[in-house]
Coordinates of C-alpha atoms in Angstrom, one line a residue:
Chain A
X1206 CA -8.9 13.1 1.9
X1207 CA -10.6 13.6 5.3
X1208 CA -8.1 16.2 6.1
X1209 CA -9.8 17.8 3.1
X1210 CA -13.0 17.4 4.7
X1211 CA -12.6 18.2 8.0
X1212 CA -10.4 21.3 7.3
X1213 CA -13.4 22.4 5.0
X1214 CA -16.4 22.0 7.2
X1215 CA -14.5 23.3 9.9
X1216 CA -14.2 26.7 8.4
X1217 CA -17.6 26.5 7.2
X1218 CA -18.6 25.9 10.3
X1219 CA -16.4 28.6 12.1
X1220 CA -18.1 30.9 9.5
X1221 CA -21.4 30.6 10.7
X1222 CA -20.8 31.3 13.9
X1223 CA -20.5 35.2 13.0
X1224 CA -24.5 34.4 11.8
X1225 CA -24.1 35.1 7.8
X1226 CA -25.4 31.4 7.9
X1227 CA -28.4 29.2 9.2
X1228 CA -27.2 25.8 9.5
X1229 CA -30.2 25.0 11.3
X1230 CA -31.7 23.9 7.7
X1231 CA -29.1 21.0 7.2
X1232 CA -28.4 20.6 11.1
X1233 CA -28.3 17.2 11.9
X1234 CA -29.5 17.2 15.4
X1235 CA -32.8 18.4 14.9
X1236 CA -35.1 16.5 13.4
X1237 CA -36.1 19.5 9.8
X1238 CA -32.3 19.2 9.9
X1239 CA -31.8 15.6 9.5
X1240 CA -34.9 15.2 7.3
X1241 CA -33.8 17.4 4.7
X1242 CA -30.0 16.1 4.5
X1243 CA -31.4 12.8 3.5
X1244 CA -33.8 14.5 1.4
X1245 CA -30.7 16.2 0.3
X1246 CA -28.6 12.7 0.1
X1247 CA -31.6 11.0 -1.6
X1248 CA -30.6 12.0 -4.7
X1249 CA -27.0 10.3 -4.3
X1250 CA -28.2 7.0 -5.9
X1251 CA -29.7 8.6 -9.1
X1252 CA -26.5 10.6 -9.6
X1253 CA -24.5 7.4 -9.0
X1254 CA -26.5 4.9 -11.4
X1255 CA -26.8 7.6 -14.3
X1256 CA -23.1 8.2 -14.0
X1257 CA -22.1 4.7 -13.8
X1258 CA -24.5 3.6 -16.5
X1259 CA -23.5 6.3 -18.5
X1260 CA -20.0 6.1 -18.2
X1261 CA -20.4 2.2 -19.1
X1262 CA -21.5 2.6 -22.4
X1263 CA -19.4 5.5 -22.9
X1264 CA -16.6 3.4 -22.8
X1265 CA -17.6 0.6 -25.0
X1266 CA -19.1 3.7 -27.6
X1267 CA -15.6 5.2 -27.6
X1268 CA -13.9 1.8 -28.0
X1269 CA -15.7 1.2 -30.8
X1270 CA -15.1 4.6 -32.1
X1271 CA -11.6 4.7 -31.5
X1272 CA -10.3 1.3 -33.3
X1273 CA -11.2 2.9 -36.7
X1274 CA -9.4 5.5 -36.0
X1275 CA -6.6 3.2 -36.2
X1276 CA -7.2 1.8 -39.1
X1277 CA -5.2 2.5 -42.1
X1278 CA -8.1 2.6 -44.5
X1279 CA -9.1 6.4 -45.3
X1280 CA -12.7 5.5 -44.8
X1281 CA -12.5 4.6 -41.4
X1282 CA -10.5 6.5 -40.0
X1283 CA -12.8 9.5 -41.6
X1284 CA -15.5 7.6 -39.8
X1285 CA -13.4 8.2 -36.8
X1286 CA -12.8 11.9 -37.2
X1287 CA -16.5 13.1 -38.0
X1288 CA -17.9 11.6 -34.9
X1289 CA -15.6 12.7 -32.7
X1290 CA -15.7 16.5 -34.2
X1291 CA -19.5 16.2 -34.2
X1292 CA -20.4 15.0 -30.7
X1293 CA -17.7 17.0 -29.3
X1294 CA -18.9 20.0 -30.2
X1295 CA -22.2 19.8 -28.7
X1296 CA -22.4 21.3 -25.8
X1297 CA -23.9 18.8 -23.2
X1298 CA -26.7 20.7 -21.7
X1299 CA -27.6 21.2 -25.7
X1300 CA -27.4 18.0 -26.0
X1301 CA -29.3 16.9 -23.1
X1302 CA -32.1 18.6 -23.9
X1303 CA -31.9 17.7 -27.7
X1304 CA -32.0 14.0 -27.0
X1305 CA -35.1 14.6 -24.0
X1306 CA -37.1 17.3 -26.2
X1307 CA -35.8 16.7 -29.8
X1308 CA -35.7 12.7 -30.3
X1309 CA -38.7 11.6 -29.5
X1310 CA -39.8 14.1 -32.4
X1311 CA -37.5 12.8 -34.7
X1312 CA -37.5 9.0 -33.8
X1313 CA -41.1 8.4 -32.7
X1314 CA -38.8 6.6 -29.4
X1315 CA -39.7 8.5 -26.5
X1316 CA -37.3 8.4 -23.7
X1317 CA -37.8 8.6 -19.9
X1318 CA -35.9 11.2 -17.8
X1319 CA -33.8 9.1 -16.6
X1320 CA -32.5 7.2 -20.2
X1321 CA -32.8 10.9 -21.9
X1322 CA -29.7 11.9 -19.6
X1323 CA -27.7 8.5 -19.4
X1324 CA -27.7 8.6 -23.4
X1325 CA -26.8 12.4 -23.6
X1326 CA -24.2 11.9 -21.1
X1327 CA -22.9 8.9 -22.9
X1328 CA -23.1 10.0 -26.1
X1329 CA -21.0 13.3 -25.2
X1330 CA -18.4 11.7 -23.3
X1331 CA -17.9 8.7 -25.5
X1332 CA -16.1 11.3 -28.2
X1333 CA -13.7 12.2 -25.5
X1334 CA -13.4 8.1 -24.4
X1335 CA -12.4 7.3 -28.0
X1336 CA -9.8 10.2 -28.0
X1337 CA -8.3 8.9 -25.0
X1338 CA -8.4 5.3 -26.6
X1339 CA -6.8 6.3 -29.5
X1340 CA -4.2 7.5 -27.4
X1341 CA -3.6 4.8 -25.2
X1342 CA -3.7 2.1 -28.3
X1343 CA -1.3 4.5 -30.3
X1344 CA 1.4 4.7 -27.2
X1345 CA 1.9 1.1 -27.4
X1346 CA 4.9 0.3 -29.5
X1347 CA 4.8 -1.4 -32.6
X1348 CA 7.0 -4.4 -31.5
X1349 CA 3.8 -5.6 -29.6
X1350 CA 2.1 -6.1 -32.9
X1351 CA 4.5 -7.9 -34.7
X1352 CA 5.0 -10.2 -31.9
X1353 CA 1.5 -10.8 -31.9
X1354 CA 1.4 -11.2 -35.8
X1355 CA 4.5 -13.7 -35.5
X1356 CA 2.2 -16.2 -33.1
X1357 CA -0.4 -15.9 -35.7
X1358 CA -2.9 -13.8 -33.2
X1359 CA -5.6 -12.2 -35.2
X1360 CA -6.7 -8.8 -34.9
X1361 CA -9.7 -9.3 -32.2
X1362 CA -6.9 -11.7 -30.3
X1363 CA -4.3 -9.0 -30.4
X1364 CA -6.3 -6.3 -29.7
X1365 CA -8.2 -8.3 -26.4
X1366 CA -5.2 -10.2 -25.1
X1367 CA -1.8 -8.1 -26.3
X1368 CA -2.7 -4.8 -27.0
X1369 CA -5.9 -3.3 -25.0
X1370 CA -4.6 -4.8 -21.3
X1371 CA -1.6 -2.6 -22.0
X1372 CA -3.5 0.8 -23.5
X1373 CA -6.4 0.6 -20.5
X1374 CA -3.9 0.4 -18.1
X1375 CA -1.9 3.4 -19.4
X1376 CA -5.0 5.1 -20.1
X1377 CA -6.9 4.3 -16.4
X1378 CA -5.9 8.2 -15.0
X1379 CA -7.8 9.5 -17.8
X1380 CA -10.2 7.4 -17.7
X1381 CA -11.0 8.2 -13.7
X1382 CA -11.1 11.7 -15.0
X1383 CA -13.6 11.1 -17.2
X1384 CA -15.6 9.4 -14.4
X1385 CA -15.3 12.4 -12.1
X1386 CA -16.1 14.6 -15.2
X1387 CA -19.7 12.3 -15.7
X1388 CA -20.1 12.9 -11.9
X1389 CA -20.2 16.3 -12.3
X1390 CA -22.3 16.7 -15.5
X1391 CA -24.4 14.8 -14.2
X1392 CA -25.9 17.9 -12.5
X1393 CA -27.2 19.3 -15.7
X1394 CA -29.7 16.3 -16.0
X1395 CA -32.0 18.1 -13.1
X1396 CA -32.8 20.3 -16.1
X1397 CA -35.1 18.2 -17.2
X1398 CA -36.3 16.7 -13.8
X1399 CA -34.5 14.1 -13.0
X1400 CA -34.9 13.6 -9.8
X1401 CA -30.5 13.5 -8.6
X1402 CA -28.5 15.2 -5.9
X1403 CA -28.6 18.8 -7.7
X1404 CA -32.5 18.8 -8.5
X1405 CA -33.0 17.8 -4.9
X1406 CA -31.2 20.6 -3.6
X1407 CA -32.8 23.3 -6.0
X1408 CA -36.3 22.0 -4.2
X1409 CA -35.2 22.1 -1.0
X1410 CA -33.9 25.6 -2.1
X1411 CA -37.1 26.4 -3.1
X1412 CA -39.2 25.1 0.0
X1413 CA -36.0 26.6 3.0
X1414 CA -34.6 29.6 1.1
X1415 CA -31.2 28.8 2.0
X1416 CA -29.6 28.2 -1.0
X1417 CA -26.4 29.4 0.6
X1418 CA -25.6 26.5 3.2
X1419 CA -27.6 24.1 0.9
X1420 CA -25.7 24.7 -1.6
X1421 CA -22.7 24.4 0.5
X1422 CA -24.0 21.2 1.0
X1423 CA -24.7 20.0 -2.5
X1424 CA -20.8 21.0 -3.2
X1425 CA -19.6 18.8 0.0
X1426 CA -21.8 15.8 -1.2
X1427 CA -19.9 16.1 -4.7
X1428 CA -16.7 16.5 -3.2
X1429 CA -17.2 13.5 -1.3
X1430 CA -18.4 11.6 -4.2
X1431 CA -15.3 12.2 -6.2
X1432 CA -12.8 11.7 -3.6
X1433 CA -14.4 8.2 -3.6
X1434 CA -13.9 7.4 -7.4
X1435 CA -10.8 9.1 -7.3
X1436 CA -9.3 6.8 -4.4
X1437 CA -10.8 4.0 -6.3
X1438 CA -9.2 5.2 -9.4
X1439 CA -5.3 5.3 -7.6
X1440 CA -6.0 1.7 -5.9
X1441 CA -6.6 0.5 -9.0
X1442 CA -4.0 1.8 -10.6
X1443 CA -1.6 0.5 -7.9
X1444 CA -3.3 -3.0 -8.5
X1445 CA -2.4 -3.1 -11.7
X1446 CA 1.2 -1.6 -11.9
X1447 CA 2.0 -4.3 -9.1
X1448 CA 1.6 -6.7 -12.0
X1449 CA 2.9 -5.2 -15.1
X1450 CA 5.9 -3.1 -16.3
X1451 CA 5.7 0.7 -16.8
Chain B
X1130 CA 18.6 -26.1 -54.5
X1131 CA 17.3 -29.4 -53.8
X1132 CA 14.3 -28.4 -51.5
X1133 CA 14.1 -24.9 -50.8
X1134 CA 11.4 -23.8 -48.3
X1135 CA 12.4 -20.3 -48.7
X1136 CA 12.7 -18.6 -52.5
X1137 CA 13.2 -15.3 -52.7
X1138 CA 13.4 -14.3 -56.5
X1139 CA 14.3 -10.3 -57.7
X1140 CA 13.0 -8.9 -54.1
X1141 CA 12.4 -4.9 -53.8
X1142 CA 11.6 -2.8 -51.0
X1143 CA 11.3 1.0 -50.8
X1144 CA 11.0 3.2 -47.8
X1145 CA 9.3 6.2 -49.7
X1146 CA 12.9 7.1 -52.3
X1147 CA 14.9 4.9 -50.3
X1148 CA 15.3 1.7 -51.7
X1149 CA 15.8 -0.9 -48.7
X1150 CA 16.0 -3.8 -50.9
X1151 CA 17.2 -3.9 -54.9
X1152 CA 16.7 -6.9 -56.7
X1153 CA 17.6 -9.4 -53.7
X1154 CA 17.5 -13.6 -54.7
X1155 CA 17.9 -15.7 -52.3
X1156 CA 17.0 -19.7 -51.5
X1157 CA 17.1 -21.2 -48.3
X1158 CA 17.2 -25.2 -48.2
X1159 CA 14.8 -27.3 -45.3
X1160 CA 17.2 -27.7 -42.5
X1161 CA 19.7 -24.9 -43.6
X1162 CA 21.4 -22.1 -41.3
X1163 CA 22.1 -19.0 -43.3
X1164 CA 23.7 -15.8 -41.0
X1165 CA 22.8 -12.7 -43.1
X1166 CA 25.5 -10.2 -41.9
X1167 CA 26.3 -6.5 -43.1
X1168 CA 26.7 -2.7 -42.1
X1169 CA 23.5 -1.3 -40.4
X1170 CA 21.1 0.5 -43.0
X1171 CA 22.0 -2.5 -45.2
X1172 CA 18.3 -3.8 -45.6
X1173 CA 19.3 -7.5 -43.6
X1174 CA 16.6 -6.6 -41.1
X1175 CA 14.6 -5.8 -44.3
X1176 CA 15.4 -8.6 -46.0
X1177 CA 14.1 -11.5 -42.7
X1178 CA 11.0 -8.8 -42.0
X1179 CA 9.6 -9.8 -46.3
X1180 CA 9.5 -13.0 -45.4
X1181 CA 6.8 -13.3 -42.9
X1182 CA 5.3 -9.8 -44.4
X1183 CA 6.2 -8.0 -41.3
X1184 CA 7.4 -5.2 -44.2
X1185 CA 5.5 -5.8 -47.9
X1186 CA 7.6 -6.0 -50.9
X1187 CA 6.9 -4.0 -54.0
X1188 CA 8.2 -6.3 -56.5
X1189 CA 10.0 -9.4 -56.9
X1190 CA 8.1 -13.0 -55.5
X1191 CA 8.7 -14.6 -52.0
X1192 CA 7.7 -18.3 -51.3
X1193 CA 7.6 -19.9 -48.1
X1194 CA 7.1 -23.6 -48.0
X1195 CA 5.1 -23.8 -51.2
X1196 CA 3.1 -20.6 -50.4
X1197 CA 3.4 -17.3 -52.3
X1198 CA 3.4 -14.2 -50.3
X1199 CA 0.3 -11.9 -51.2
X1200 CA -1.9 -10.0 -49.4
X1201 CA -4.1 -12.8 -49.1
X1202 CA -5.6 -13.2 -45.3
X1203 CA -5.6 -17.0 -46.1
X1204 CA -1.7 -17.1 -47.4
X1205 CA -0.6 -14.6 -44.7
X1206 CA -1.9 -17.2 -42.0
X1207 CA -0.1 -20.4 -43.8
X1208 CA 2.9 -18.6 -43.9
X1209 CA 2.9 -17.2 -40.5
X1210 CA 1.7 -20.2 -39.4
X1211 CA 5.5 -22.0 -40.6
X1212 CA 7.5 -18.8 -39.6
X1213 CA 8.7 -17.9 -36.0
X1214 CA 10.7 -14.8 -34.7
X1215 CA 12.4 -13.5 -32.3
X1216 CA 13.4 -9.7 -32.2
X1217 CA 16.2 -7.6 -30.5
X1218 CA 14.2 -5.8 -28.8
X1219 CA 12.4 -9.1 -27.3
X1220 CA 9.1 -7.8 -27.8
X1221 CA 7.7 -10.0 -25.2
X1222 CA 4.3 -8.9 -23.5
X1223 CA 5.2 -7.1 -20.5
X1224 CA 1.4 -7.3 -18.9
X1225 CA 1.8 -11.5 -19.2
X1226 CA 3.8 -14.0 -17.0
X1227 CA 6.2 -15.7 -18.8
X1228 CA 3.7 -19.0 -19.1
X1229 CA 0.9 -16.5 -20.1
X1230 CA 3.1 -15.2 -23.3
X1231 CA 4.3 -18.4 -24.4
X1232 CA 0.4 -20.1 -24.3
X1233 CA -1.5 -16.9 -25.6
X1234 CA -0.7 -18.2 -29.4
X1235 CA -1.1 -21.8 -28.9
X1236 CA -4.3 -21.7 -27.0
X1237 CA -5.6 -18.6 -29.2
X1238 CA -4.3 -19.0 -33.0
X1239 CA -3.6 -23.3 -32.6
X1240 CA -7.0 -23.9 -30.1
X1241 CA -5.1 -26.0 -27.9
X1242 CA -6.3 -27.3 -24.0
X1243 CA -5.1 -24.6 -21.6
X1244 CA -3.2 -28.1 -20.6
X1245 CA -2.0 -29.1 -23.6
X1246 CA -0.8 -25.4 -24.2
X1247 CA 1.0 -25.3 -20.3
X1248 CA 2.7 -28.9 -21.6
X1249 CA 4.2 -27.4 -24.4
X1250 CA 5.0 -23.8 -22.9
X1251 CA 7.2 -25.9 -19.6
X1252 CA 8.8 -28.1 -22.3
X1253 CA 9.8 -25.4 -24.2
X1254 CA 10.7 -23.2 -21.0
X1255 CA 13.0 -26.7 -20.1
X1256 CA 14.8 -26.5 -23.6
X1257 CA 15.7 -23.0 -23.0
X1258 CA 17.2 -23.7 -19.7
X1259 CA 14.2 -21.3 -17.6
X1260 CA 11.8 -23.4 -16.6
X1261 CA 11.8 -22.2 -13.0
X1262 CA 10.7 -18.6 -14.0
X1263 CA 7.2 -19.4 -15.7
X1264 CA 5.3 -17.5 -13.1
X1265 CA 7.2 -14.4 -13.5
X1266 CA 6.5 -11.4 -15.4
X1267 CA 9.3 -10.2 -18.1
X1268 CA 10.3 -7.7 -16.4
X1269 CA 11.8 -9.5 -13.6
X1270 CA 14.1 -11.5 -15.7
X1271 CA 17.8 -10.6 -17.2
X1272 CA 18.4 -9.8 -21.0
X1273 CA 19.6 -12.7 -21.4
X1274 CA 16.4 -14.7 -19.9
X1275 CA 14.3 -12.4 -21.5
X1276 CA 15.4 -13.4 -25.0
X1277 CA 15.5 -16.9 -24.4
X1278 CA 11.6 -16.7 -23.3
X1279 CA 11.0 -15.1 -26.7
X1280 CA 12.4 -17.9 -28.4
X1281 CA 10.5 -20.4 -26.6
X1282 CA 7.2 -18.4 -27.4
X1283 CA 7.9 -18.6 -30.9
X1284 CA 9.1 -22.2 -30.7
X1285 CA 5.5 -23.0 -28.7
X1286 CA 3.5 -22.4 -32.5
X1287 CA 6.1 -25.2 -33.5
X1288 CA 7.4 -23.4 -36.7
X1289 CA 9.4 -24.7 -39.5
X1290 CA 11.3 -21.6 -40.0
X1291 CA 12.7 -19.5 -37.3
X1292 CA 13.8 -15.8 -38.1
X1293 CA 16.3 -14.1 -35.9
X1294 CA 16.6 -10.1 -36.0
X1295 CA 19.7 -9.4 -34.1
X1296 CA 18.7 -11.3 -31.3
X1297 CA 21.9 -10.6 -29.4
X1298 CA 22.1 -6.9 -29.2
X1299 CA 20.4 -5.5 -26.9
X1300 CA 22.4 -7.5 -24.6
X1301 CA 24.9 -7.2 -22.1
X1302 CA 27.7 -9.1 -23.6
X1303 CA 27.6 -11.6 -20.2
X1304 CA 24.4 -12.3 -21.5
X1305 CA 24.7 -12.9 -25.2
X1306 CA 26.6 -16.2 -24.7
X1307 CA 23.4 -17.8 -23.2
X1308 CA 21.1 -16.9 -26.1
X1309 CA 23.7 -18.1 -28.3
X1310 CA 23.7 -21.3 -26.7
X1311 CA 20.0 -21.6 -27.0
X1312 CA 20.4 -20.6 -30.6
X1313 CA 23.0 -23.6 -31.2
X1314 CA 21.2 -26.4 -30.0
X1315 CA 18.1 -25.1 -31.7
X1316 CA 20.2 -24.8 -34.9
X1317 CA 21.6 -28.7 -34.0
X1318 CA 18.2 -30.0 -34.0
X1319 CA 17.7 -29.4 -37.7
X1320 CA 15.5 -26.1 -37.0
X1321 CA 16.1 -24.0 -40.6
X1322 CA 17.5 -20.8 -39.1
X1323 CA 17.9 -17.5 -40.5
X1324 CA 19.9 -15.0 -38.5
X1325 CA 20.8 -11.6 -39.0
X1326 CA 23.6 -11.3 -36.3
X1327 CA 27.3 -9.4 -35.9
X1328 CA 28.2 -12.5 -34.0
X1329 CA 30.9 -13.9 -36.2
X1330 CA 32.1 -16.7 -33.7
X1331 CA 28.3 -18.0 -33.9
X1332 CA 28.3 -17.5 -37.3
X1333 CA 31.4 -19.4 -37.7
X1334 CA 30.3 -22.6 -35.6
X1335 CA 26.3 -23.1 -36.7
X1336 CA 26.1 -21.4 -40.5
X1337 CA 26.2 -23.4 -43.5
X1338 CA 26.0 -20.2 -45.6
X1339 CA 26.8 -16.6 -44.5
X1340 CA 25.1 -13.5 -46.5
X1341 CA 26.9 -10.6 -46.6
X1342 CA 24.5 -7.5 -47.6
X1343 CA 25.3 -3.8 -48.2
X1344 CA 23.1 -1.4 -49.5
X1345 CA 20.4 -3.4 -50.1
X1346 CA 21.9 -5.9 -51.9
X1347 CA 23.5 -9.3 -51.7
X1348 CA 27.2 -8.8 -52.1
X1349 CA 28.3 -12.3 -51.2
X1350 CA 27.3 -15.6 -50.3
X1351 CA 29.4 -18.4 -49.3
X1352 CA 30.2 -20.9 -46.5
X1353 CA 31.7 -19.5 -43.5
X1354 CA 35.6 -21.0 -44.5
X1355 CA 35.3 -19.9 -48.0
X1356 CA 34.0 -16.3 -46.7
X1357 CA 36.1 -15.8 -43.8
X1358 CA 39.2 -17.1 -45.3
X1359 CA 39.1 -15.6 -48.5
X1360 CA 36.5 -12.7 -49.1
X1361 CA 36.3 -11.4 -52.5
X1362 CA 34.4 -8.3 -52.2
X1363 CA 36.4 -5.6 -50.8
X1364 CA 33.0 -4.2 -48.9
X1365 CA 32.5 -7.5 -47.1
X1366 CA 36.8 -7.5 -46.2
X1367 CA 36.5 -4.1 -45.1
X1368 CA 33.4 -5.0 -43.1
X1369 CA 34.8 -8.0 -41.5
X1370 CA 38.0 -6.1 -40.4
X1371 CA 36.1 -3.2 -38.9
X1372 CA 33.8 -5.9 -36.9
X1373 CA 36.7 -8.5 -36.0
X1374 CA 39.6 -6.0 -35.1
X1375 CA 37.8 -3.8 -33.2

């Protein structure tokens, strides 16, 4: 991972030495430098906590999504497929500025920035959460259930105890996907202001005029974010094979 | 019969057009050990799965110790409550120790002490002859150890009735002989035992009654002398050469 890195910045840098660039606007050793890269890196925590909110409730949204997609009652399992063809289809910038501009019309509940995008986000992903559910639950075989039934488990006890710890730990990659796919769309939110890495770096933008080594910036601070959730992601997966069967 | 606490009167089963089960009767006395027996297709698995409603019958009546199978939520539980199982495939949860799988039912469907529930999972490890491999998870055991967890986790909801589907072959045949020692002394304890099985010797030694099934029906019924001595169906002689001289 910091192979990655240094590799990367040392072209970057290399670049700029034949003077298409002007680092001097994110140079660290002068002090316009260093205030804008934590101007730049200020947004960091807004990008995190919507993500990680969002991502949260995407989860649990998709969950409850998925199961009646399971089910073996027509009703339920139509339940299943309209949300999941609905939501997916909207476009999340759409829908990010459907729930900011477009609900509090509708519902009278008006949303600050910062709710407006952890709902849009969570809302979108949660139809591609209960996919991946769906999934996960599916692949596990059907021996698992009737052992389950024959210890006179009941279906909230099967599901928490035999089934799910078995699906979420097949299903963890995709999930850290997901995550790294919320990090990311998490940019679309400084549409309507909020105040993350991305909107940060279109005012700075604004106020230096070098949107191409802020940029550059904004894509290293990403980069770095994601490599983070995405060593997370294979430690945990380690963890958890170290104490299970494939 | 003077106390049957299985009766299964005129039992049918269809797979879509294939009819699993046709017109099956069959009663199974408190304490008895019937081996059901038979070519593979022959609806024996069928047959054990009806009565714990692991597979619904479409006609015909099945009671378990006084109770009726229906759909019923409340007559599904009493039943499954009396009924334990153990399958070829082991079926055990791979994600759970050994302890963990054997406590999950009595702690979750009996509401015993995590105590209580740890007594009864080593005593029951003991009487299967593993209890030094509680802490491990299924994985790292043999076939043979494997299965014998499985029957102690069914034996930990303290059934009246255990059900045995094959239990022996998945196994390496050095392994088979352990389970069926497990299976013996469980039968010599006055445990009523049905087992669908191709072990002949076992069948010989613990059955009172053998069953021999082919396409979906009962074609004979005896004890193990009068079957093995003298068949009278020419399916089950055939059958019994094919399995015994081979």
């Amino acid at each position: 991972m910091f192979r990655i890195l240094t590799l990367l910045s040392f072209t970057l840098l290399l670049s700029g030495c034949s003077g298409n660039w002007g680092w001097y606007v994110v140079d660290p050793t002068t002090p316009t430098g260093m205030t804008n890269l934590k101007f730049m890196a200020s947004g960091a925590y807004n990008t995190i906590l919507m993500s990680v909110t969002a991502i949260s409730i995407s989860v649990v949204v998709g969950l409850l999504v998925a199961l009646p997609g399971l089910s073996t009652k027509r009703g339920w399992r139509m339940f299943n497929r309209t949300y999941v063809e609905i939501v997916r289809a909207v476009p999340i910038l759409v829908l990010i500025l459907w729930v900011y501009y477009g609900l509090p019309t509708l519902s009278g509940i008006t949303l600050n920035v910062f709710w407006a995008g952890v709902l849009a986000l969570a809302l979108s992903d949660s139809a591609f959460q209960a996919e991946i559910f769906r999934a996960g639950i599916q692949s596990i075989a059907r021996g698992q259930y009737e052992a389950a039934q024959t210890i006179s488990l009941n279906y909230r006890d099967t599901m928490r105890y035999v089934i799910l710890p078995q699906a979420i730990r097949r299903i963890l990659p995709a999930l850290g996907n997901q995550l790294v796919y919320m990090l990311k769309m998490s940019s679309l939110v400084s549409v309507i202001g909020m105040q993350e890495l991305t909107r940060k770096a279109n005012e700075l933008v604004v106020v230096e005029y070098r949107p191409l080594e802020i940029y550059t910036i904004l894509v290293l601070e990403y980069l770095v974010l994601i490599l983070i959730v995405s060593t997370g992601v294979r430690w945990l997966e380690r963890r958890l094979k170290a104490s299970d069967t494939a | 019969m003077a106390d049957p606490i299985i009766q299964m009167q005129n039992v049918s089963k269809f797979f879509g057009d294939f009819q699993a089960l046709r017109d099956v009767s069959l009663d199974v006395a408190n304490g008895e050990r019937v081996v059901i027996c038979g070519p593979s297709g022959s609806g024996k698995s069928t047959l054990i799965r009806c009565i714990n409603r692991l597979e619904a019958h479409e006609a015909g009546q099945i009671t378990v110790g006084g109770t009726t199978l229906t759909d019923a939520p409340v007559d599904l539980e009493k039943i499954r409550g009396q009924v334990g199982m153990v399958f070829q495939q082991f079926n055990l949860f791979p994600h759970l120790t050994v302890l963990e799988n054997l406590c999950l039912g009595p702690r979750r469907a009996l509401g015993l002490t995590d105590a209580q529930a740890r007594d009864r999972a080593l005593m029951y490890l003991t009487r299967v002859q593993i209890p030094d491999q509680a802490d491990k998870f299924p994985r790292q055991l043999s076939g043979g150890q494997q299965q014998r967890v499985a029957i102690a986790r069914s034996l930990c909801m303290e059934p009246r009735i255990m059900l045995f589907d094959e239990p022996t072959s998945a196994l390496d045949p050095e392994m088979i002989a352990e389970v069926l020692d497990v299976m013996t002394e469980l039968a010599a304890s006055g445990m009523t035992m049905i087992v669908v099985t191709h072990e002949m010797g076992f069948a010989r030694r613990v059955a009172d009654r053998i069953v021999f099934m082919d396409k979906g029906e009962i074609v004979e019924i005896g004890t193990p002398e009068a079957v093995f001595t003298a068949p009278k169906s020419p399916r089950f002689k055939t059958f019994l050469n094919q399995i015994l001289n081979h």
